[in-house]
mmCIF file with all atom_site columns, C-alpha atoms and ligand atoms in Angstrom:
data_model
loop_
_atom_site.group_PDB
_atom_site.id
_atom_site.type_symbol
_atom_site.label_atom_id
_atom_site.label_alt_id
_atom_site.label_comp_id
_atom_site.label_asym_id
_atom_site.label_entity_id
_atom_site.label_seq_id
_atom_site.pdbx_PDB_ins_code
_atom_site.Cartn_x
_atom_site.Cartn_y
_atom_site.Cartn_z
_atom_site.occupancy
_atom_site.B_iso_or_equiv
_atom_site.pdbx_formal_charge
_atom_site.auth_seq_id
_atom_site.auth_comp_id
_atom_site.auth_asym_id
_atom_site.auth_atom_id
_atom_site.pdbx_PDB_model_num
ATOM   1   C  CA  . MET A 1 1   ? 107.529 -173.496 5.168  1.00 91.00 ? 1   MET A CA  1
ATOM   2   C  CA  . LYS A 1 2   ? 108.262 -170.062 3.494  1.00 97.00 ? 2   LYS A CA  1
ATOM   3   C  CA  . ARG A 1 3   ? 106.951 -166.743 5.062  1.00 98.00 ? 3   ARG A CA  1
ATOM   4   C  CA  . ILE A 1 4   ? 106.343 -163.456 3.238  1.00 98.00 ? 4   ILE A CA  1
ATOM   5   C  CA  . CYS A 1 5   ? 106.283 -160.374 5.478  1.00 98.00 ? 5   CYS A CA  1
ATOM   6   C  CA  . PRO A 1 6   ? 105.519 -157.224 3.494  1.00 98.00 ? 6   PRO A CA  1
ATOM   7   C  CA  . SER A 1 7   ? 106.933 -153.978 5.058  1.00 98.00 ? 7   SER A CA  1
ATOM   8   C  CA  . ILE A 1 8   ? 104.705 -150.924 5.148  1.00 96.00 ? 8   ILE A CA  1
ATOM   9   C  CA  . LEU A 1 9   ? 107.625 -148.715 5.197  1.00 96.00 ? 9   LEU A CA  1
ATOM   10  C  CA  . ASN A 1 10  ? 107.156 -147.395 1.708  1.00 88.00 ? 10  ASN A CA  1
ATOM   11  C  CA  . ALA A 1 11  ? 103.352 -148.002 1.665  1.00 94.00 ? 11  ALA A CA  1
ATOM   12  C  CA  . ASP A 1 12  ? 101.161 -145.100 1.646  1.00 93.00 ? 12  ASP A CA  1
ATOM   13  C  CA  . ARG A 1 13  ? 101.240 -143.886 5.303  1.00 89.00 ? 13  ARG A CA  1
ATOM   14  C  CA  . SER A 1 14  ? 98.313  -141.477 4.739  1.00 92.00 ? 14  SER A CA  1
ATOM   15  C  CA  . ASN A 1 15  ? 96.206  -144.647 4.152  1.00 93.00 ? 15  ASN A CA  1
ATOM   16  C  CA  . LEU A 1 16  ? 97.641  -147.426 5.938  1.00 94.00 ? 16  LEU A CA  1
ATOM   17  C  CA  . ALA A 1 17  ? 94.505  -149.442 6.736  1.00 94.00 ? 17  ALA A CA  1
ATOM   18  C  CA  . ALA A 1 18  ? 93.741  -149.667 3.108  1.00 95.00 ? 18  ALA A CA  1
ATOM   19  C  CA  . GLU A 1 19  ? 97.365  -150.491 2.177  1.00 96.00 ? 19  GLU A CA  1
ATOM   20  C  CA  . ILE A 1 20  ? 97.624  -153.324 4.779  1.00 96.00 ? 20  ILE A CA  1
ATOM   21  C  CA  . ALA A 1 21  ? 94.042  -154.635 3.520  1.00 97.00 ? 21  ALA A CA  1
ATOM   22  C  CA  . ARG A 1 22  ? 95.475  -155.167 0.063  1.00 97.00 ? 22  ARG A CA  1
ATOM   23  C  CA  . ILE A 1 23  ? 98.098  -157.624 1.309  1.00 98.00 ? 23  ILE A CA  1
ATOM   24  C  CA  . SER A 1 24  ? 96.321  -159.122 4.456  1.00 97.00 ? 24  SER A CA  1
ATOM   25  C  CA  . GLU A 1 25  ? 94.943  -162.356 2.821  1.00 98.00 ? 25  GLU A CA  1
ATOM   26  C  CA  . GLN A 1 26  ? 98.222  -163.364 1.039  1.00 98.00 ? 26  GLN A CA  1
ATOM   27  C  CA  . SER A 1 27  ? 100.769 -162.490 3.745  1.00 98.00 ? 27  SER A CA  1
ATOM   28  C  CA  . ASP A 1 28  ? 101.981 -164.359 6.797  1.00 98.00 ? 28  ASP A CA  1
ATOM   29  C  CA  . MET A 1 29  ? 102.928 -161.183 8.988  1.00 98.00 ? 29  MET A CA  1
ATOM   30  C  CA  . LEU A 1 30  ? 102.986 -157.519 8.669  1.00 98.00 ? 30  LEU A CA  1
ATOM   31  C  CA  . HIS A 1 31  ? 106.690 -156.134 8.889  1.00 98.00 ? 31  HIS A CA  1
ATOM   32  C  CA  . LEU A 1 32  ? 106.763 -152.865 10.919 1.00 98.00 ? 32  LEU A CA  1
ATOM   33  C  CA  . ASP A 1 33  ? 110.013 -150.920 10.688 1.00 98.00 ? 33  ASP A CA  1
ATOM   34  C  CA  . VAL A 1 34  ? 110.548 -148.970 13.813 1.00 98.00 ? 34  VAL A CA  1
ATOM   35  C  CA  . MET A 1 35  ? 113.287 -146.285 13.440 1.00 98.00 ? 35  MET A CA  1
ATOM   36  C  CA  . ASP A 1 36  ? 114.296 -143.741 15.930 1.00 98.00 ? 36  ASP A CA  1
ATOM   37  C  CA  . ASN A 1 37  ? 116.716 -141.396 13.956 1.00 98.00 ? 37  ASN A CA  1
ATOM   38  C  CA  . ILE A 1 38  ? 119.438 -142.415 16.362 1.00 98.00 ? 38  ILE A CA  1
ATOM   39  C  CA  . PHE A 1 39  ? 120.335 -146.147 15.485 1.00 98.00 ? 39  PHE A CA  1
ATOM   40  C  CA  . VAL A 1 40  ? 119.478 -145.241 11.835 1.00 98.00 ? 40  VAL A CA  1
ATOM   41  C  CA  . PRO A 1 41  ? 119.223 -141.833 10.001 1.00 98.00 ? 41  PRO A CA  1
ATOM   42  C  CA  . ASN A 1 42  ? 115.432 -142.171 9.673  1.00 97.00 ? 42  ASN A CA  1
ATOM   43  C  CA  . LEU A 1 43  ? 112.487 -141.777 11.787 1.00 97.00 ? 43  LEU A CA  1
ATOM   44  C  CA  . THR A 1 44  ? 109.172 -143.858 11.314 1.00 97.00 ? 44  THR A CA  1
ATOM   45  C  CA  . PHE A 1 45  ? 106.769 -145.238 13.787 1.00 96.00 ? 45  PHE A CA  1
ATOM   46  C  CA  . ASP A 1 46  ? 107.151 -144.657 17.449 1.00 96.00 ? 46  ASP A CA  1
ATOM   47  C  CA  . LEU A 1 47  ? 105.620 -146.860 20.162 1.00 98.00 ? 47  LEU A CA  1
ATOM   48  C  CA  . LEU A 1 48  ? 102.321 -145.091 20.060 1.00 97.00 ? 48  LEU A CA  1
ATOM   49  C  CA  . GLU A 1 49  ? 101.851 -145.225 16.409 1.00 96.00 ? 49  GLU A CA  1
ATOM   50  C  CA  . SER A 1 50  ? 103.088 -148.866 16.454 1.00 98.00 ? 50  SER A CA  1
ATOM   51  C  CA  . THR A 1 51  ? 100.480 -149.679 19.166 1.00 98.00 ? 51  THR A CA  1
ATOM   52  C  CA  . LYS A 1 52  ? 97.652  -148.479 16.786 1.00 97.00 ? 52  LYS A CA  1
ATOM   53  C  CA  . ILE A 1 53  ? 98.987  -150.355 13.733 1.00 97.00 ? 53  ILE A CA  1
ATOM   54  C  CA  . ILE A 1 54  ? 99.240  -153.417 15.817 1.00 97.00 ? 54  ILE A CA  1
ATOM   55  C  CA  . SER A 1 55  ? 95.868  -153.217 17.262 1.00 96.00 ? 55  SER A CA  1
ATOM   56  C  CA  . ASP A 1 56  ? 94.258  -152.387 13.774 1.00 94.00 ? 56  ASP A CA  1
ATOM   57  C  CA  . SER A 1 57  ? 96.164  -155.064 11.871 1.00 95.00 ? 57  SER A CA  1
ATOM   58  C  CA  . ALA A 1 58  ? 94.431  -158.209 10.930 1.00 94.00 ? 58  ALA A CA  1
ATOM   59  C  CA  . LEU A 1 59  ? 97.824  -159.637 10.383 1.00 97.00 ? 59  LEU A CA  1
ATOM   60  C  CA  . PRO A 1 60  ? 100.298 -160.624 13.234 1.00 98.00 ? 60  PRO A CA  1
ATOM   61  C  CA  . VAL A 1 61  ? 102.919 -157.913 13.437 1.00 98.00 ? 61  VAL A CA  1
ATOM   62  C  CA  . ASP A 1 62  ? 106.669 -158.582 13.035 1.00 98.00 ? 62  ASP A CA  1
ATOM   63  C  CA  . ALA A 1 63  ? 108.276 -155.501 14.565 1.00 99.00 ? 63  ALA A CA  1
ATOM   64  C  CA  . HIS A 1 64  ? 111.852 -154.739 13.441 1.00 99.00 ? 64  HIS A CA  1
ATOM   65  C  CA  . LEU A 1 65  ? 113.308 -152.205 15.976 1.00 99.00 ? 65  LEU A CA  1
ATOM   66  C  CA  . MET A 1 66  ? 115.982 -150.036 14.495 1.00 98.00 ? 66  MET A CA  1
ATOM   67  C  CA  . ILE A 1 67  ? 116.348 -148.078 17.730 1.00 98.00 ? 67  ILE A CA  1
ATOM   68  C  CA  . ALA A 1 68  ? 119.237 -147.330 19.985 1.00 98.00 ? 68  ALA A CA  1
ATOM   69  C  CA  . ASP A 1 69  ? 117.814 -148.599 23.256 1.00 98.00 ? 69  ASP A CA  1
ATOM   70  C  CA  . PRO A 1 70  ? 116.222 -151.955 22.652 1.00 98.00 ? 70  PRO A CA  1
ATOM   71  C  CA  . ASP A 1 71  ? 117.212 -153.013 26.192 1.00 98.00 ? 71  ASP A CA  1
ATOM   72  C  CA  . GLU A 1 72  ? 114.609 -150.525 27.637 1.00 98.00 ? 72  GLU A CA  1
ATOM   73  C  CA  . GLN A 1 73  ? 112.003 -150.434 24.662 1.00 98.00 ? 73  GLN A CA  1
ATOM   74  C  CA  . ALA A 1 74  ? 111.777 -153.725 23.058 1.00 98.00 ? 74  ALA A CA  1
ATOM   75  C  CA  . HIS A 1 75  ? 109.347 -155.502 25.555 1.00 98.00 ? 75  HIS A CA  1
ATOM   76  C  CA  . LEU A 1 76  ? 107.078 -152.528 25.278 1.00 98.00 ? 76  LEU A CA  1
ATOM   77  C  CA  . PHE A 1 77  ? 106.367 -153.408 21.702 1.00 98.00 ? 77  PHE A CA  1
ATOM   78  C  CA  . ALA A 1 78  ? 105.762 -157.053 22.779 1.00 98.00 ? 78  ALA A CA  1
ATOM   79  C  CA  . LYS A 1 79  ? 103.371 -155.636 25.414 1.00 98.00 ? 79  LYS A CA  1
ATOM   80  C  CA  . ALA A 1 80  ? 101.660 -153.586 22.788 1.00 98.00 ? 80  ALA A CA  1
ATOM   81  C  CA  . GLY A 1 81  ? 100.846 -156.829 20.998 1.00 98.00 ? 81  GLY A CA  1
ATOM   82  C  CA  . ALA A 1 82  ? 103.489 -157.480 18.368 1.00 98.00 ? 82  ALA A CA  1
ATOM   83  C  CA  . ALA A 1 83  ? 103.597 -161.244 17.558 1.00 98.00 ? 83  ALA A CA  1
ATOM   84  C  CA  . SER A 1 84  ? 107.326 -160.918 16.911 1.00 99.00 ? 84  SER A CA  1
ATOM   85  C  CA  . VAL A 1 85  ? 109.852 -158.405 18.172 1.00 99.00 ? 85  VAL A CA  1
ATOM   86  C  CA  . THR A 1 86  ? 113.285 -158.209 16.529 1.00 99.00 ? 86  THR A CA  1
ATOM   87  C  CA  . PHE A 1 87  ? 116.132 -155.959 17.955 1.00 99.00 ? 87  PHE A CA  1
ATOM   88  C  CA  . HIS A 1 88  ? 119.513 -155.220 16.622 1.00 99.00 ? 88  HIS A CA  1
ATOM   89  C  CA  . PHE A 1 89  ? 122.455 -156.984 18.165 1.00 98.00 ? 89  PHE A CA  1
ATOM   90  C  CA  . GLU A 1 90  ? 124.552 -153.951 17.756 1.00 98.00 ? 90  GLU A CA  1
ATOM   91  C  CA  . ALA A 1 91  ? 122.279 -151.859 19.922 1.00 98.00 ? 91  ALA A CA  1
ATOM   92  C  CA  . SER A 1 92  ? 121.807 -154.193 22.850 1.00 98.00 ? 92  SER A CA  1
ATOM   93  C  CA  . LEU A 1 93  ? 124.206 -154.262 25.958 1.00 98.00 ? 93  LEU A CA  1
ATOM   94  C  CA  . ASP A 1 94  ? 122.432 -157.143 27.413 1.00 98.00 ? 94  ASP A CA  1
ATOM   95  C  CA  . PRO A 1 95  ? 120.721 -159.423 24.618 1.00 98.00 ? 95  PRO A CA  1
ATOM   96  C  CA  . ARG A 1 96  ? 119.947 -162.228 27.053 1.00 98.00 ? 96  ARG A CA  1
ATOM   97  C  CA  . ALA A 1 97  ? 117.841 -159.832 29.434 1.00 98.00 ? 97  ALA A CA  1
ATOM   98  C  CA  . THR A 1 98  ? 116.189 -158.216 26.465 1.00 98.00 ? 98  THR A CA  1
ATOM   99  C  CA  . ILE A 1 99  ? 115.223 -161.628 24.939 1.00 98.00 ? 99  ILE A CA  1
ATOM   100 C  CA  . ASN A 1 100 ? 113.694 -162.687 28.349 1.00 98.00 ? 100 ASN A CA  1
ATOM   101 C  CA  . ARG A 1 101 ? 111.774 -159.385 28.745 1.00 98.00 ? 101 ARG A CA  1
ATOM   102 C  CA  . ILE A 1 102 ? 110.061 -159.919 25.341 1.00 98.00 ? 102 ILE A CA  1
ATOM   103 C  CA  . HIS A 1 103 ? 109.366 -163.536 25.800 1.00 98.00 ? 103 HIS A CA  1
ATOM   104 C  CA  . ASP A 1 104 ? 107.859 -162.679 29.268 1.00 98.00 ? 104 ASP A CA  1
ATOM   105 C  CA  . GLN A 1 105 ? 105.138 -160.793 27.292 1.00 98.00 ? 105 GLN A CA  1
ATOM   106 C  CA  . GLY A 1 106 ? 104.516 -163.747 25.021 1.00 98.00 ? 106 GLY A CA  1
ATOM   107 C  CA  . SER A 1 107 ? 105.947 -162.579 21.820 1.00 98.00 ? 107 SER A CA  1
ATOM   108 C  CA  . ARG A 1 108 ? 108.492 -164.272 19.552 1.00 98.00 ? 108 ARG A CA  1
ATOM   109 C  CA  . VAL A 1 109 ? 112.104 -162.852 19.725 1.00 98.00 ? 109 VAL A CA  1
ATOM   110 C  CA  . GLY A 1 110 ? 114.458 -162.127 16.749 1.00 98.00 ? 110 GLY A CA  1
ATOM   111 C  CA  . ILE A 1 111 ? 117.862 -160.829 16.648 1.00 98.00 ? 111 ILE A CA  1
ATOM   112 C  CA  . ALA A 1 112 ? 118.977 -158.639 13.584 1.00 99.00 ? 112 ALA A CA  1
ATOM   113 C  CA  . LEU A 1 113 ? 122.418 -158.210 12.120 1.00 99.00 ? 113 LEU A CA  1
ATOM   114 C  CA  . LYS A 1 114 ? 123.613 -155.335 10.193 1.00 98.00 ? 114 LYS A CA  1
ATOM   115 C  CA  . PRO A 1 115 ? 125.590 -156.156 7.112  1.00 98.00 ? 115 PRO A CA  1
ATOM   116 C  CA  . ALA A 1 116 ? 129.017 -155.677 8.863  1.00 98.00 ? 116 ALA A CA  1
ATOM   117 C  CA  . THR A 1 117 ? 128.128 -157.698 11.927 1.00 98.00 ? 117 THR A CA  1
ATOM   118 C  CA  . ASP A 1 118 ? 129.406 -161.323 11.861 1.00 98.00 ? 118 ASP A CA  1
ATOM   119 C  CA  . PHE A 1 119 ? 126.851 -164.272 12.487 1.00 98.00 ? 119 PHE A CA  1
ATOM   120 C  CA  . VAL A 1 120 ? 129.218 -165.586 15.199 1.00 97.00 ? 120 VAL A CA  1
ATOM   121 C  CA  . ASN A 1 121 ? 128.245 -162.861 17.475 1.00 98.00 ? 121 ASN A CA  1
ATOM   122 C  CA  . ILE A 1 122 ? 124.767 -164.123 18.135 1.00 97.00 ? 122 ILE A CA  1
ATOM   123 C  CA  . ALA A 1 123 ? 125.675 -167.916 18.185 1.00 94.00 ? 123 ALA A CA  1
ATOM   124 C  CA  . PRO A 1 124 ? 125.449 -167.800 22.019 1.00 95.00 ? 124 PRO A CA  1
ATOM   125 C  CA  . TYR A 1 125 ? 121.854 -166.641 21.937 1.00 97.00 ? 125 TYR A CA  1
ATOM   126 C  CA  . LEU A 1 126 ? 120.537 -169.152 19.378 1.00 95.00 ? 126 LEU A CA  1
ATOM   127 C  CA  . ASP A 1 127 ? 119.108 -171.617 22.066 1.00 94.00 ? 127 ASP A CA  1
ATOM   128 C  CA  . GLN A 1 128 ? 117.034 -168.685 23.288 1.00 96.00 ? 128 GLN A CA  1
ATOM   129 C  CA  . ILE A 1 129 ? 115.582 -166.982 20.198 1.00 97.00 ? 129 ILE A CA  1
ATOM   130 C  CA  . ASP A 1 130 ? 112.905 -167.732 17.576 1.00 97.00 ? 130 ASP A CA  1
ATOM   131 C  CA  . MET A 1 131 ? 114.259 -165.849 14.661 1.00 98.00 ? 131 MET A CA  1
ATOM   132 C  CA  . VAL A 1 132 ? 117.541 -164.626 13.115 1.00 98.00 ? 132 VAL A CA  1
ATOM   133 C  CA  . LEU A 1 133 ? 117.333 -161.381 10.828 1.00 98.00 ? 133 LEU A CA  1
ATOM   134 C  CA  . ILE A 1 134 ? 120.275 -161.138 8.276  1.00 98.00 ? 134 ILE A CA  1
ATOM   135 C  CA  . MET A 1 135 ? 119.995 -157.578 6.817  1.00 99.00 ? 135 MET A CA  1
ATOM   136 C  CA  . THR A 1 136 ? 120.527 -157.571 3.029  1.00 99.00 ? 136 THR A CA  1
ATOM   137 C  CA  . VAL A 1 137 ? 120.840 -153.736 3.000  1.00 98.00 ? 137 VAL A CA  1
ATOM   138 C  CA  . GLU A 1 138 ? 122.080 -151.196 5.481  1.00 98.00 ? 138 GLU A CA  1
ATOM   139 C  CA  . PRO A 1 139 ? 119.165 -150.613 7.658  1.00 98.00 ? 139 PRO A CA  1
ATOM   140 C  CA  . GLY A 1 140 ? 117.331 -147.114 7.423  1.00 98.00 ? 140 GLY A CA  1
ATOM   141 C  CA  . PHE A 1 141 ? 115.591 -146.882 4.122  1.00 98.00 ? 141 PHE A CA  1
ATOM   142 C  CA  . GLY A 1 142 ? 113.441 -148.902 1.770  1.00 97.00 ? 142 GLY A CA  1
ATOM   143 C  CA  . GLY A 1 143 ? 114.289 -149.280 -1.950 1.00 97.00 ? 143 GLY A CA  1
ATOM   144 C  CA  . GLN A 1 144 ? 117.966 -150.102 -1.676 1.00 98.00 ? 144 GLN A CA  1
ATOM   145 C  CA  . SER A 1 145 ? 119.693 -152.805 -3.636 1.00 98.00 ? 145 SER A CA  1
ATOM   146 C  CA  . PHE A 1 146 ? 119.932 -156.390 -2.361 1.00 98.00 ? 146 PHE A CA  1
ATOM   147 C  CA  . MET A 1 147 ? 123.395 -157.228 -1.008 1.00 98.00 ? 147 MET A CA  1
ATOM   148 C  CA  . GLU A 1 148 ? 124.131 -160.596 -2.618 1.00 98.00 ? 148 GLU A CA  1
ATOM   149 C  CA  . ASN A 1 149 ? 127.386 -160.572 -0.716 1.00 98.00 ? 149 ASN A CA  1
ATOM   150 C  CA  . MET A 1 150 ? 125.190 -161.365 2.416  1.00 98.00 ? 150 MET A CA  1
ATOM   151 C  CA  . MET A 1 151 ? 124.411 -164.872 1.099  1.00 98.00 ? 151 MET A CA  1
ATOM   152 C  CA  . PRO A 1 152 ? 127.388 -166.553 2.783  1.00 98.00 ? 152 PRO A CA  1
ATOM   153 C  CA  . LYS A 1 153 ? 126.126 -165.192 6.115  1.00 98.00 ? 153 LYS A CA  1
ATOM   154 C  CA  . VAL A 1 154 ? 122.608 -166.581 5.448  1.00 98.00 ? 154 VAL A CA  1
ATOM   155 C  CA  . ALA A 1 155 ? 124.211 -169.937 4.469  1.00 98.00 ? 155 ALA A CA  1
ATOM   156 C  CA  . GLN A 1 156 ? 126.231 -169.912 7.620  1.00 98.00 ? 156 GLN A CA  1
ATOM   157 C  CA  . ALA A 1 157 ? 123.281 -169.097 9.665  1.00 97.00 ? 157 ALA A CA  1
ATOM   158 C  CA  . ARG A 1 158 ? 121.306 -171.942 7.957  1.00 97.00 ? 158 ARG A CA  1
ATOM   159 C  CA  . ARG A 1 159 ? 124.133 -174.446 8.687  1.00 96.00 ? 159 ARG A CA  1
ATOM   160 C  CA  . GLU A 1 160 ? 124.374 -173.488 12.416 1.00 95.00 ? 160 GLU A CA  1
ATOM   161 C  CA  . ILE A 1 161 ? 120.611 -173.495 12.845 1.00 95.00 ? 161 ILE A CA  1
ATOM   162 C  CA  . ASP A 1 162 ? 120.271 -176.829 11.179 1.00 94.00 ? 162 ASP A CA  1
ATOM   163 C  CA  . SER A 1 163 ? 123.351 -178.503 12.748 1.00 92.00 ? 163 SER A CA  1
ATOM   164 C  CA  . LYS A 1 164 ? 122.267 -177.557 16.277 1.00 84.00 ? 164 LYS A CA  1
ATOM   165 C  CA  . HIS A 1 165 ? 118.859 -179.003 15.578 1.00 72.00 ? 165 HIS A CA  1
ATOM   166 C  CA  . LEU A 1 166 ? 117.389 -175.604 16.029 1.00 73.00 ? 166 LEU A CA  1
ATOM   167 C  CA  . GLY A 1 167 ? 115.282 -175.864 12.791 1.00 80.00 ? 167 GLY A CA  1
ATOM   168 C  CA  . LYS A 1 168 ? 112.498 -174.196 14.803 1.00 91.00 ? 168 LYS A CA  1
ATOM   169 C  CA  . ILE A 1 169 ? 114.480 -170.823 14.299 1.00 97.00 ? 169 ILE A CA  1
ATOM   170 C  CA  . TRP A 1 170 ? 113.123 -168.765 11.473 1.00 97.00 ? 170 TRP A CA  1
ATOM   171 C  CA  . LEU A 1 171 ? 115.818 -167.351 9.144  1.00 98.00 ? 171 LEU A CA  1
ATOM   172 C  CA  . GLN A 1 172 ? 114.737 -163.911 7.914  1.00 98.00 ? 172 GLN A CA  1
ATOM   173 C  CA  . VAL A 1 173 ? 116.203 -161.605 5.196  1.00 99.00 ? 173 VAL A CA  1
ATOM   174 C  CA  . ASP A 1 174 ? 115.294 -157.958 4.796  1.00 98.00 ? 174 ASP A CA  1
ATOM   175 C  CA  . GLY A 1 175 ? 116.149 -155.393 2.141  1.00 98.00 ? 175 GLY A CA  1
ATOM   176 C  CA  . GLY A 1 176 ? 116.032 -155.473 -1.499 1.00 98.00 ? 176 GLY A CA  1
ATOM   177 C  CA  . ILE A 1 177 ? 113.879 -158.709 -1.775 1.00 98.00 ? 177 ILE A CA  1
ATOM   178 C  CA  . SER A 1 178 ? 112.046 -158.890 -5.187 1.00 98.00 ? 178 SER A CA  1
ATOM   179 C  CA  . LEU A 1 179 ? 111.128 -161.455 -7.817 1.00 98.00 ? 179 LEU A CA  1
ATOM   180 C  CA  . GLU A 1 180 ? 114.646 -160.970 -8.966 1.00 97.00 ? 180 GLU A CA  1
ATOM   181 C  CA  . THR A 1 181 ? 116.477 -161.638 -5.717 1.00 98.00 ? 181 THR A CA  1
ATOM   182 C  CA  . ILE A 1 182 ? 114.239 -163.802 -3.609 1.00 98.00 ? 182 ILE A CA  1
ATOM   183 C  CA  . SER A 1 183 ? 115.564 -167.233 -5.102 1.00 97.00 ? 183 SER A CA  1
ATOM   184 C  CA  . LYS A 1 184 ? 119.215 -166.200 -4.169 1.00 98.00 ? 184 LYS A CA  1
ATOM   185 C  CA  . ALA A 1 185 ? 118.265 -165.744 -0.523 1.00 98.00 ? 185 ALA A CA  1
ATOM   186 C  CA  . ASN A 1 186 ? 116.070 -168.797 -0.570 1.00 98.00 ? 186 ASN A CA  1
ATOM   187 C  CA  . GLU A 1 187 ? 118.865 -170.934 -1.995 1.00 98.00 ? 187 GLU A CA  1
ATOM   188 C  CA  . ALA A 1 188 ? 121.278 -169.589 0.715  1.00 98.00 ? 188 ALA A CA  1
ATOM   189 C  CA  . GLY A 1 189 ? 118.711 -170.925 3.334  1.00 98.00 ? 189 GLY A CA  1
ATOM   190 C  CA  . ALA A 1 190 ? 116.304 -168.082 4.303  1.00 98.00 ? 190 ALA A CA  1
ATOM   191 C  CA  . ASP A 1 191 ? 112.734 -169.073 4.952  1.00 98.00 ? 191 ASP A CA  1
ATOM   192 C  CA  . THR A 1 192 ? 111.138 -165.711 6.015  1.00 98.00 ? 192 THR A CA  1
ATOM   193 C  CA  . PHE A 1 193 ? 111.297 -162.789 3.570  1.00 98.00 ? 193 PHE A CA  1
ATOM   194 C  CA  . VAL A 1 194 ? 110.500 -159.119 4.153  1.00 98.00 ? 194 VAL A CA  1
ATOM   195 C  CA  . ALA A 1 195 ? 109.630 -157.155 1.055  1.00 98.00 ? 195 ALA A CA  1
ATOM   196 C  CA  . GLY A 1 196 ? 108.637 -153.435 0.906  1.00 98.00 ? 196 GLY A CA  1
ATOM   197 C  CA  . SER A 1 197 ? 109.027 -151.649 -2.437 1.00 98.00 ? 197 SER A CA  1
ATOM   198 C  CA  . ALA A 1 198 ? 108.631 -154.838 -4.458 1.00 98.00 ? 198 ALA A CA  1
ATOM   199 C  CA  . VAL A 1 199 ? 105.140 -155.372 -2.827 1.00 98.00 ? 199 VAL A CA  1
ATOM   200 C  CA  . PHE A 1 200 ? 103.787 -151.912 -2.475 1.00 97.00 ? 200 PHE A CA  1
ATOM   201 C  CA  . LYS A 1 201 ? 105.247 -150.467 -5.835 1.00 97.00 ? 201 LYS A CA  1
ATOM   202 C  CA  . ALA A 1 202 ? 103.330 -153.548 -7.667 1.00 97.00 ? 202 ALA A CA  1
ATOM   203 C  CA  . SER A 1 203 ? 100.088 -152.599 -9.127 1.00 97.00 ? 203 SER A CA  1
ATOM   204 C  CA  . ASN A 1 204 ? 98.554  -155.535 -7.313 1.00 98.00 ? 204 ASN A CA  1
ATOM   205 C  CA  . PRO A 1 205 ? 100.379 -155.931 -3.994 1.00 98.00 ? 205 PRO A CA  1
ATOM   206 C  CA  . GLY A 1 206 ? 98.482  -159.034 -2.876 1.00 98.00 ? 206 GLY A CA  1
ATOM   207 C  CA  . GLU A 1 207 ? 99.289  -160.809 -6.113 1.00 98.00 ? 207 GLU A CA  1
ATOM   208 C  CA  . MET A 1 208 ? 103.042 -159.825 -5.696 1.00 98.00 ? 208 MET A CA  1
ATOM   209 C  CA  . VAL A 1 209 ? 103.000 -161.582 -2.289 1.00 98.00 ? 209 VAL A CA  1
ATOM   210 C  CA  . ASP A 1 210 ? 101.696 -164.595 -4.060 1.00 98.00 ? 210 ASP A CA  1
ATOM   211 C  CA  . LEU A 1 211 ? 104.318 -164.449 -6.646 1.00 98.00 ? 211 LEU A CA  1
ATOM   212 C  CA  . LEU A 1 212 ? 107.127 -163.980 -4.228 1.00 98.00 ? 212 LEU A CA  1
ATOM   213 C  CA  . ARG A 1 213 ? 105.935 -166.988 -2.143 1.00 98.00 ? 213 ARG A CA  1
ATOM   214 C  CA  . ALA A 1 214 ? 105.796 -169.118 -5.417 1.00 98.00 ? 214 ALA A CA  1
ATOM   215 C  CA  . ALA A 1 215 ? 109.242 -168.083 -6.223 1.00 97.00 ? 215 ALA A CA  1
ATOM   216 C  CA  . ALA A 1 216 ? 110.440 -169.001 -2.850 1.00 97.00 ? 216 ALA A CA  1
ATOM   217 C  CA  . ASN A 1 217 ? 108.663 -172.380 -3.008 1.00 94.00 ? 217 ASN A CA  1
ATOM   218 C  CA  . SER A 1 218 ? 110.229 -173.123 -6.433 1.00 88.00 ? 218 SER A CA  1
ATOM   219 C  CA  . ASN A 1 219 ? 113.535 -174.556 -5.330 1.00 68.00 ? 219 ASN A CA  1
HETATM 220 C  C1  . DX5 B 2 .   ? 115.171 -151.242 5.938  1.00 64.62 ? 301 DX5 B C1  1
HETATM 221 C  C2  . DX5 B 2 .   ? 113.932 -151.976 6.358  1.00 64.62 ? 301 DX5 B C2  1
HETATM 222 C  C3  . DX5 B 2 .   ? 113.351 -152.820 5.457  1.00 64.62 ? 301 DX5 B C3  1
HETATM 223 C  C4  . DX5 B 2 .   ? 112.613 -152.133 4.328  1.00 64.62 ? 301 DX5 B C4  1
HETATM 224 C  C5  . DX5 B 2 .   ? 112.605 -152.985 3.116  1.00 64.62 ? 301 DX5 B C5  1
HETATM 225 O  O1  . DX5 B 2 .   ? 115.836 -150.736 7.046  1.00 64.62 ? 301 DX5 B O1  1
HETATM 226 O  O2  . DX5 B 2 .   ? 114.290 -152.674 7.501  1.00 64.62 ? 301 DX5 B O2  1
HETATM 227 O  O3  . DX5 B 2 .   ? 112.279 -153.662 6.078  1.00 64.62 ? 301 DX5 B O3  1
HETATM 228 O  O4  . DX5 B 2 .   ? 111.331 -151.754 4.466  1.00 64.62 ? 301 DX5 B O4  1
HETATM 229 O  O5  . DX5 B 2 .   ? 112.334 -152.377 2.037  1.00 64.62 ? 301 DX5 B O5  1
HETATM 230 P  P1  . DX5 B 2 .   ? 112.727 -152.884 0.558  1.00 64.62 ? 301 DX5 B P1  1
HETATM 231 O  O6  . DX5 B 2 .   ? 112.014 -154.237 0.313  1.00 64.62 ? 301 DX5 B O6  1
HETATM 232 O  O7  . DX5 B 2 .   ? 112.212 -151.927 -0.261 1.00 64.62 ? 301 DX5 B O7  1
HETATM 233 O  O8  . DX5 B 2 .   ? 114.212 -152.979 0.513  1.00 64.62 ? 301 DX5 B O8  1
HETATM 234 ZN ZN1 . ZN  B 3 .   ? 112.770 -154.209 8.370  1.00 64.62 ? 302 ZN  B ZN1 1
#
């Protein structure tokens, strides 16, 4: 099963409810990019704004935390009702404890990897998590070019997930996903796709979600 998770990073922030309504019926989850201007050079939604988006959203929220202190903060997003909370491996001093604190709130847990971080780093945590996020751009901004050179890492993650019978783990890609690039990520083994600009710059965002899903299901 393939999942499409639109990112509202580059949606019209002054009218978020209407923007979310444009993709709600077609999408699996709403991808929420939380940035603290420390882990990445950009500031987006804080916990308070995220809490409001989570409570207003008809879609389950997939929170992607690009923050410097996930060990302290990540479980608060779970407590706020995010269906899934993903934190960056690079920012965590104690991934195991952070995973447990998120799970204790009843949310799914993902671990994200920046382009320069090898997959092998998170192998010890695979038996505990629900999703792996391989970044296909440097985290921080929407609208960047898809890094095709991340495909071997996606394929490695897919092999590892399948060979350890951990097929229950979702394999997500985030950054530069469009109708042109989604099939490459799909062929490499991703099953969960974040798309920001491709969706919200389309004249009909809901239809674009359907087209992306069809492209992901076509091979
Ligand atoms: C980048 C974010 C992405 C971003 C994707 O740091 O994690 O979720 O919104 O945007 P596009 O699809 O435009 O690359
Ligand atoms: Zn993201």
